[in-house]
Amino acid sequence: MASRAGPRAAGTDSSDFQHRERVAMHYQMSVTLKYEIKKLIYMHLALWLLLVAKISVGHLRLLSHDHVAMPYQWENPYLLSIAPSLLGLLSFPSNTISYLVLSMISMGLFSIAPLIYGSMEMFPAAQQLYLHGKAYRFLFGFSAVSVMYLVLVLVVQVHAWQLYYSKKLLDSWFTSTQEKKHKMKPARWSALGWSLGSP
């Protein structure tokens, strides 16, 4: 049975523990960030499905417009916001950086841009409601603009956190990739030196 002061493994002076701990930390961070992003994607999916149901009821006239108002213009392009979330999920199994980058870029185009447009589109109706107490669209007796602004605020927070965690995950993957490259360089040079030095 080996003691604590027993023989040391050849090729190490036991000073490389910090490097090994740092590499393990990247993997742990990657797993944690993936978990957080997945939770946000599922929240986004739930809100997206509610929006799909509202748009479908409005367009198909399954209920009276007094109960469910016609959708605002921004709601239709926002339906494409599911694509960035799916790209994000596709990037997780093999840590595919390109999919994650595409997810972040398309989130700006298909998620954030429609939300900005939606806040401007609904602003006059919100102003009318605030100043004069008049609402022209309703969702089950509630002012449609109030409900949709509440949804908009929730969705903006989900996407903001999604982008934040995606950026941190991307940095973690880049760091891990750079460290792998640095580890491979000495091995390549030693192999090349061996082949040049061999008779």
mmCIF file of C-alpha atoms in Angstrom:
data_model
loop_
_atom_site.group_PDB
_atom_site.id
_atom_site.type_symbol
_atom_site.label_atom_id
_atom_site.label_comp_id
_atom_site.label_asym_id
_atom_site.label_seq_id
_atom_site.Cartn_x
_atom_site.Cartn_y
_atom_site.Cartn_z
ATOM 1 C CA MET A 1 0.000 0.000 0.000
ATOM 2 C CA ALA A 2 1.511 3.356 -1.052
ATOM 3 C CA SER A 3 1.945 6.121 1.522
ATOM 4 C CA ARG A 4 1.428 9.861 0.990
ATOM 5 C CA ALA A 5 5.201 10.357 0.967
ATOM 6 C CA GLY A 6 5.725 7.415 -1.353
ATOM 7 C CA PRO A 7 7.347 7.462 -4.779
ATOM 8 C CA ARG A 8 6.228 10.218 -7.158
ATOM 9 C CA ALA A 9 5.073 9.402 -10.673
ATOM 10 C CA ALA A 10 7.812 9.841 -13.243
ATOM 11 C CA GLY A 11 7.665 13.042 -15.293
ATOM 12 C CA THR A 12 5.908 15.266 -12.775
ATOM 13 C CA ASP A 13 6.903 17.386 -9.805
ATOM 14 C CA SER A 14 3.256 17.639 -8.591
ATOM 15 C CA SER A 15 3.063 21.332 -9.571
ATOM 16 C CA ASP A 16 0.654 20.791 -12.457
ATOM 17 C CA PHE A 17 -2.452 20.314 -10.300
ATOM 18 C CA GLN A 18 -3.640 23.898 -10.933
ATOM 19 C CA HIS A 19 -3.634 23.371 -14.703
ATOM 20 C CA ARG A 20 -5.585 20.132 -14.369
ATOM 21 C CA GLU A 21 -8.103 21.785 -12.028
ATOM 22 C CA ARG A 22 -8.599 24.666 -14.490
ATOM 23 C CA VAL A 23 -9.354 22.293 -17.380
ATOM 24 C CA ALA A 24 -11.879 20.405 -15.240
ATOM 25 C CA MET A 25 -13.497 23.732 -14.358
ATOM 26 C CA HIS A 26 -14.174 24.433 -18.072
ATOM 27 C CA TYR A 27 -16.059 21.175 -18.444
ATOM 28 C CA GLN A 28 -18.028 21.835 -15.279
ATOM 29 C CA MET A 29 -18.884 25.367 -16.457
ATOM 30 C CA SER A 30 -19.957 24.057 -19.863
ATOM 31 C CA VAL A 31 -22.364 21.566 -18.266
ATOM 32 C CA THR A 32 -23.811 24.223 -15.937
ATOM 33 C CA LEU A 33 -24.283 26.771 -18.733
ATOM 34 C CA LYS A 34 -25.926 24.196 -21.009
ATOM 35 C CA TYR A 35 -28.377 23.369 -18.215
ATOM 36 C CA GLU A 36 -29.244 27.053 -17.675
ATOM 37 C CA ILE A 37 -29.714 27.671 -21.421
ATOM 38 C CA LYS A 38 -31.937 24.582 -21.725
ATOM 39 C CA LYS A 39 -34.171 25.890 -18.943
ATOM 40 C CA LEU A 40 -34.475 29.233 -20.761
ATOM 41 C CA ILE A 41 -35.207 27.487 -24.067
ATOM 42 C CA TYR A 42 -38.041 25.523 -22.436
ATOM 43 C CA MET A 43 -39.442 28.751 -20.963
ATOM 44 C CA HIS A 44 -39.230 30.360 -24.394
ATOM 45 C CA LEU A 45 -40.936 27.329 -25.941
ATOM 46 C CA ALA A 46 -43.842 27.608 -23.462
ATOM 47 C CA LEU A 47 -44.328 31.320 -24.234
ATOM 48 C CA TRP A 48 -43.932 30.642 -27.961
ATOM 49 C CA LEU A 49 -46.650 27.960 -27.878
ATOM 50 C CA LEU A 50 -49.011 30.374 -26.098
ATOM 51 C CA LEU A 51 -48.347 32.939 -28.814
ATOM 52 C CA VAL A 52 -48.937 30.328 -31.536
ATOM 53 C CA ALA A 53 -52.272 29.437 -29.898
ATOM 54 C CA LYS A 54 -53.285 33.121 -29.717
ATOM 55 C CA ILE A 55 -52.346 33.788 -33.353
ATOM 56 C CA SER A 56 -54.136 30.648 -34.533
ATOM 57 C CA VAL A 57 -57.337 31.536 -32.655
ATOM 58 C CA GLY A 58 -57.193 35.097 -34.005
ATOM 59 C CA HIS A 59 -56.579 34.155 -37.637
ATOM 60 C CA LEU A 60 -58.917 31.167 -37.752
ATOM 61 C CA ARG A 61 -61.629 33.100 -35.860
ATOM 62 C CA LEU A 62 -62.249 30.215 -33.493
ATOM 63 C CA LEU A 63 -63.441 32.766 -30.934
ATOM 64 C CA SER A 64 -65.014 36.175 -31.272
ATOM 65 C CA HIS A 65 -62.614 39.140 -31.623
ATOM 66 C CA ASP A 66 -64.189 40.476 -28.439
ATOM 67 C CA HIS A 67 -62.562 37.539 -26.619
ATOM 68 C CA VAL A 68 -59.317 37.170 -28.586
ATOM 69 C CA ALA A 69 -58.158 40.145 -30.651
ATOM 70 C CA MET A 70 -56.416 39.838 -33.994
ATOM 71 C CA PRO A 71 -52.634 39.521 -33.556
ATOM 72 C CA TYR A 72 -50.318 42.500 -33.799
ATOM 73 C CA GLN A 73 -47.983 42.616 -36.800
ATOM 74 C CA TRP A 74 -44.862 41.806 -34.758
ATOM 75 C CA GLU A 75 -46.300 38.508 -33.543
ATOM 76 C CA ASN A 76 -46.076 36.791 -36.953
ATOM 77 C CA PRO A 77 -42.314 37.318 -37.574
ATOM 78 C CA TYR A 78 -41.640 36.465 -33.927
ATOM 79 C CA LEU A 79 -42.801 32.911 -34.670
ATOM 80 C CA LEU A 80 -39.378 32.422 -36.338
ATOM 81 C CA SER A 81 -37.761 32.907 -32.925
ATOM 82 C CA ILE A 82 -37.969 29.155 -32.339
ATOM 83 C CA ALA A 83 -35.163 28.619 -34.905
ATOM 84 C CA PRO A 84 -32.350 30.146 -32.757
ATOM 85 C CA SER A 85 -33.399 28.024 -29.781
ATOM 86 C CA LEU A 86 -33.320 24.852 -31.886
ATOM 87 C CA LEU A 87 -29.861 25.789 -33.231
ATOM 88 C CA GLY A 88 -28.700 26.275 -29.650
ATOM 89 C CA LEU A 89 -29.946 22.811 -28.678
ATOM 90 C CA LEU A 90 -28.235 21.299 -31.749
ATOM 91 C CA SER A 91 -24.900 22.802 -30.685
ATOM 92 C CA PHE A 92 -24.880 21.071 -27.275
ATOM 93 C CA PRO A 93 -24.191 17.356 -27.979
ATOM 94 C CA SER A 94 -20.817 17.880 -29.698
ATOM 95 C CA ASN A 95 -20.056 21.469 -28.568
ATOM 96 C CA THR A 96 -20.430 22.825 -32.107
ATOM 97 C CA ILE A 97 -19.259 26.443 -31.990
ATOM 98 C CA SER A 98 -20.692 27.350 -35.418
ATOM 99 C CA TYR A 99 -24.234 26.341 -34.410
ATOM 100 C CA LEU A 100 -24.008 28.353 -31.201
ATOM 101 C CA VAL A 101 -22.747 31.437 -33.081
ATOM 102 C CA LEU A 102 -25.570 31.069 -35.632
ATOM 103 C CA SER A 103 -28.036 30.734 -32.760
ATOM 104 C CA MET A 104 -26.837 34.015 -31.197
ATOM 105 C CA ILE A 105 -26.899 35.919 -34.512
ATOM 106 C CA SER A 106 -30.328 34.624 -35.529
ATOM 107 C CA MET A 107 -31.645 35.430 -32.050
ATOM 108 C CA GLY A 108 -30.924 39.069 -32.782
ATOM 109 C CA LEU A 109 -32.715 38.870 -36.134
ATOM 110 C CA PHE A 110 -35.701 36.649 -35.349
ATOM 111 C CA SER A 111 -36.244 37.324 -31.636
ATOM 112 C CA ILE A 112 -34.925 40.721 -30.537
ATOM 113 C CA ALA A 113 -35.776 42.684 -33.724
ATOM 114 C CA PRO A 114 -39.505 41.691 -33.752
ATOM 115 C CA LEU A 115 -39.742 42.505 -30.033
ATOM 116 C CA ILE A 116 -38.295 45.985 -30.572
ATOM 117 C CA TYR A 117 -40.712 46.533 -33.453
ATOM 118 C CA GLY A 118 -43.562 45.195 -31.306
ATOM 119 C CA SER A 119 -42.846 47.620 -28.476
ATOM 120 C CA MET A 120 -43.021 50.508 -30.979
ATOM 121 C CA GLU A 121 -46.130 49.124 -32.700
ATOM 122 C CA MET A 122 -48.076 48.763 -29.440
ATOM 123 C CA PHE A 123 -46.901 52.053 -27.905
ATOM 124 C CA PRO A 124 -49.787 54.236 -29.276
ATOM 125 C CA ALA A 125 -52.379 51.794 -27.920
ATOM 126 C CA ALA A 126 -50.584 51.693 -24.559
ATOM 127 C CA GLN A 127 -50.493 55.494 -24.511
ATOM 128 C CA GLN A 128 -54.255 55.660 -25.201
ATOM 129 C CA LEU A 129 -54.906 53.195 -22.398
ATOM 130 C CA TYR A 130 -52.697 55.071 -19.934
ATOM 131 C CA LEU A 131 -53.868 58.594 -20.752
ATOM 132 C CA HIS A 132 -57.544 58.039 -21.562
ATOM 133 C CA GLY A 133 -58.337 54.573 -20.215
ATOM 134 C CA LYS A 134 -59.445 53.402 -23.673
ATOM 135 C CA ALA A 135 -58.680 49.902 -24.952
ATOM 136 C CA TYR A 136 -59.607 48.702 -28.434
ATOM 137 C CA ARG A 137 -58.343 45.114 -28.359
ATOM 138 C CA PHE A 138 -59.112 42.550 -25.691
ATOM 139 C CA LEU A 139 -57.935 39.133 -24.532
ATOM 140 C CA PHE A 140 -60.616 37.433 -22.454
ATOM 141 C CA GLY A 141 -61.762 40.746 -20.982
ATOM 142 C CA PHE A 142 -58.276 42.176 -20.378
ATOM 143 C CA SER A 143 -56.660 44.905 -22.447
ATOM 144 C CA ALA A 144 -54.673 43.135 -25.178
ATOM 145 C CA VAL A 145 -51.892 45.728 -25.141
ATOM 146 C CA SER A 146 -51.365 45.267 -21.378
ATOM 147 C CA VAL A 147 -51.186 41.486 -21.675
ATOM 148 C CA MET A 148 -48.872 41.631 -24.692
ATOM 149 C CA TYR A 149 -46.522 44.126 -23.027
ATOM 150 C CA LEU A 150 -46.312 41.756 -20.062
ATOM 151 C CA VAL A 151 -45.481 38.870 -22.431
ATOM 152 C CA LEU A 152 -42.967 41.098 -24.229
ATOM 153 C CA VAL A 153 -41.171 41.951 -20.958
ATOM 154 C CA LEU A 154 -40.979 38.251 -19.992
ATOM 155 C CA VAL A 155 -39.700 37.197 -23.417
ATOM 156 C CA VAL A 156 -37.074 39.977 -23.503
ATOM 157 C CA GLN A 157 -35.705 38.753 -20.170
ATOM 158 C CA VAL A 158 -35.614 35.138 -21.390
ATOM 159 C CA HIS A 159 -33.718 36.121 -24.560
ATOM 160 C CA ALA A 160 -31.361 38.463 -22.699
ATOM 161 C CA TRP A 161 -30.347 35.700 -20.272
ATOM 162 C CA GLN A 162 -30.145 33.241 -23.152
ATOM 163 C CA LEU A 163 -27.701 35.514 -24.990
ATOM 164 C CA TYR A 164 -25.688 36.123 -21.818
ATOM 165 C CA TYR A 165 -25.281 32.424 -21.013
ATOM 166 C CA SER A 166 -24.627 31.583 -24.687
ATOM 167 C CA LYS A 167 -21.782 34.128 -24.768
ATOM 168 C CA LYS A 168 -20.275 32.640 -21.606
ATOM 169 C CA LEU A 169 -20.623 29.136 -23.046
ATOM 170 C CA LEU A 170 -18.980 30.238 -26.290
ATOM 171 C CA ASP A 171 -16.051 31.724 -24.338
ATOM 172 C CA SER A 172 -15.738 28.476 -22.386
ATOM 173 C CA TRP A 173 -15.662 26.415 -25.576
ATOM 174 C CA PHE A 174 -13.074 28.731 -27.172
ATOM 175 C CA THR A 175 -10.842 28.472 -24.104
ATOM 176 C CA SER A 176 -11.152 24.698 -24.092
ATOM 177 C CA THR A 177 -10.339 24.552 -27.833
ATOM 178 C CA GLN A 178 -7.258 26.788 -27.411
ATOM 179 C CA GLU A 179 -5.962 24.629 -24.577
ATOM 180 C CA LYS A 180 -6.363 21.499 -26.691
ATOM 181 C CA LYS A 181 -4.370 23.168 -29.484
ATOM 182 C CA HIS A 182 -1.589 24.163 -27.063
ATOM 183 C CA LYS A 183 -1.405 20.602 -25.770
ATOM 184 C CA MET A 184 -1.184 19.183 -29.277
ATOM 185 C CA LYS A 185 1.652 21.485 -30.439
ATOM 186 C CA PRO A 186 4.412 19.991 -28.221
ATOM 187 C CA ALA A 187 3.293 16.497 -29.182
ATOM 188 C CA ARG A 188 3.538 17.391 -32.890
ATOM 189 C CA TRP A 189 6.974 18.987 -32.479
ATOM 190 C CA SER A 190 8.281 16.034 -30.510
ATOM 191 C CA ALA A 191 6.965 13.654 -33.169
ATOM 192 C CA LEU A 192 8.553 15.808 -35.882
ATOM 193 C CA GLY A 193 11.861 15.960 -33.985
ATOM 194 C CA TRP A 194 11.771 12.214 -33.525
ATOM 195 C CA SER A 195 11.235 11.637 -37.214
ATOM 196 C CA LEU A 196 14.005 14.130 -38.172
ATOM 197 C CA GLY A 197 16.420 12.831 -35.576
ATOM 198 C CA SER A 198 15.842 9.174 -36.322
ATOM 199 C CA PRO A 199 18.406 7.554 -38.656
#
